[in-house]
């Protein structure tokens, strides 16, 4: 298992930030750099202008994804997360200070 680094740039008291740590999202998605998956900044940048960005990312988290960031990277589904938890994670993500 990859040790998680601090979630710098994310709102420290936001429930979604705590959930990212609890479910170890940063094992693949680091703030400030690419690890296994795209960095948190890359995700925010890619979808910043998409009107349905939050809905889209909630679906990607729950259902997983493949081929969006290249064929090598695939994210497994996280369908065990409650809808409210996914909502909090996505909300915290879009409060990331770039």
Tab-separated table of C-alpha atoms in Angstrom:
chain	number	residue	atom	x	y	z
A	1	UNK	CA	0.000	0.000	0.000
A	2	UNK	CA	1.228	3.492	-0.814
A	3	UNK	CA	1.413	5.879	2.119
A	4	UNK	CA	-0.837	8.884	1.696
A	5	UNK	CA	0.700	12.331	1.792
A	6	UNK	CA	-1.072	15.312	3.344
A	7	UNK	CA	-4.002	16.641	1.353
A	8	UNK	CA	-2.516	20.086	0.834
A	9	UNK	CA	-4.651	22.530	-1.047
A	10	UNK	CA	-7.905	20.856	-0.025
A	11	UNK	CA	-10.167	22.452	2.589
A	12	UNK	CA	-8.859	20.912	5.848
A	13	UNK	CA	-12.184	20.792	7.697
A	14	UNK	CA	-14.309	19.683	4.762
A	15	UNK	CA	-15.930	16.241	5.212
A	16	UNK	CA	-14.894	15.324	1.665
A	17	UNK	CA	-11.232	15.888	2.497
A	18	UNK	CA	-11.543	13.501	5.431
A	19	UNK	CA	-13.261	10.945	3.192
A	20	UNK	CA	-10.447	11.188	0.627
A	21	UNK	CA	-8.046	10.287	3.395
A	22	UNK	CA	-10.270	7.582	4.861
A	23	UNK	CA	-10.789	5.823	1.534
A	24	UNK	CA	-7.164	6.471	0.491
A	25	UNK	CA	-7.977	8.314	-2.729
A	26	UNK	CA	-4.523	9.873	-2.526
A	27	UNK	CA	-2.890	6.481	-2.990
A	28	UNK	CA	-3.531	7.174	-6.684
A	29	UNK	CA	-4.475	10.871	-6.852
A	30	UNK	CA	-2.003	13.199	-5.172
A	31	UNK	CA	-2.253	16.936	-4.782
A	32	UNK	CA	0.682	18.469	-6.596
A	33	UNK	CA	1.803	15.518	-8.673
A	34	UNK	CA	0.909	12.447	-10.675
A	35	UNK	CA	1.217	9.077	-8.994
A	36	UNK	CA	-0.843	6.221	-10.425
A	37	UNK	CA	-3.773	8.334	-11.551
A	38	UNK	CA	-3.967	12.004	-12.490
A	39	UNK	CA	-3.190	14.600	-9.838
A	40	UNK	CA	-6.090	16.324	-8.125
A	41	UNK	CA	-5.169	19.528	-9.972
A	42	UNK	CA	-5.285	17.746	-13.330
A	43	UNK	CA	-8.795	16.500	-12.557
A	44	UNK	CA	-10.010	19.957	-11.519
A	45	UNK	CA	-8.389	21.582	-14.575
A	46	UNK	CA	-9.799	19.053	-17.043
A	47	UNK	CA	-13.396	19.439	-15.870
A	48	UNK	CA	-13.442	23.072	-14.692
A	49	UNK	CA	-15.467	24.273	-17.699
A	50	UNK	CA	-17.806	21.286	-17.903
A	51	UNK	CA	-21.235	22.447	-16.654
A	52	UNK	CA	-22.046	18.948	-15.406
A	53	UNK	CA	-18.583	18.365	-13.880
A	54	UNK	CA	-19.787	17.339	-10.428
A	55	UNK	CA	-22.376	14.910	-11.756
A	56	UNK	CA	-19.855	13.503	-14.229
A	57	UNK	CA	-17.161	12.945	-11.601
A	58	UNK	CA	-19.612	11.393	-9.153
A	59	UNK	CA	-20.409	8.842	-11.845
A	60	UNK	CA	-16.717	8.221	-12.539
A	61	UNK	CA	-16.058	7.583	-8.856
A	62	UNK	CA	-19.014	5.235	-8.411
A	63	UNK	CA	-18.686	3.345	-11.723
A	64	UNK	CA	-14.931	3.571	-12.277
A	65	UNK	CA	-13.303	4.621	-15.512
A	66	UNK	CA	-10.864	3.475	-18.161
A	67	UNK	CA	-9.160	5.181	-21.073
A	68	UNK	CA	-9.892	8.754	-20.020
A	69	UNK	CA	-6.324	9.462	-18.888
A	70	UNK	CA	-4.693	6.912	-21.179
A	71	UNK	CA	-5.085	3.179	-21.547
A	72	UNK	CA	-2.676	2.395	-18.730
A	73	UNK	CA	-4.756	4.116	-16.095
A	74	UNK	CA	-8.021	2.566	-14.987
A	75	UNK	CA	-9.896	3.412	-11.831
A	76	UNK	CA	-11.944	0.640	-10.264
A	77	UNK	CA	-15.534	1.345	-9.273
A	78	UNK	CA	-16.112	2.670	-5.784
A	79	UNK	CA	-19.756	1.631	-5.665
A	80	UNK	CA	-19.476	0.864	-1.957
A	81	UNK	CA	-19.431	4.604	-1.260
A	82	UNK	CA	-22.731	6.219	-0.346
A	83	UNK	CA	-23.992	8.923	-2.698
A	84	UNK	CA	-23.577	11.491	0.089
A	85	UNK	CA	-19.925	10.507	0.529
A	86	UNK	CA	-19.216	10.854	-3.185
A	87	UNK	CA	-20.953	14.250	-3.169
A	88	UNK	CA	-18.683	15.429	-0.330
A	89	UNK	CA	-15.531	14.151	-2.062
A	90	UNK	CA	-16.378	15.922	-5.323
A	91	UNK	CA	-17.342	19.105	-3.485
A	92	UNK	CA	-14.000	19.152	-1.645
A	93	UNK	CA	-12.136	18.451	-4.877
A	94	UNK	CA	-13.574	21.547	-6.551
A	95	UNK	CA	-12.525	23.661	-3.571
A	96	UNK	CA	-8.894	22.692	-4.214
A	97	UNK	CA	-6.632	25.717	-4.099
A	98	UNK	CA	-4.584	25.579	-7.286
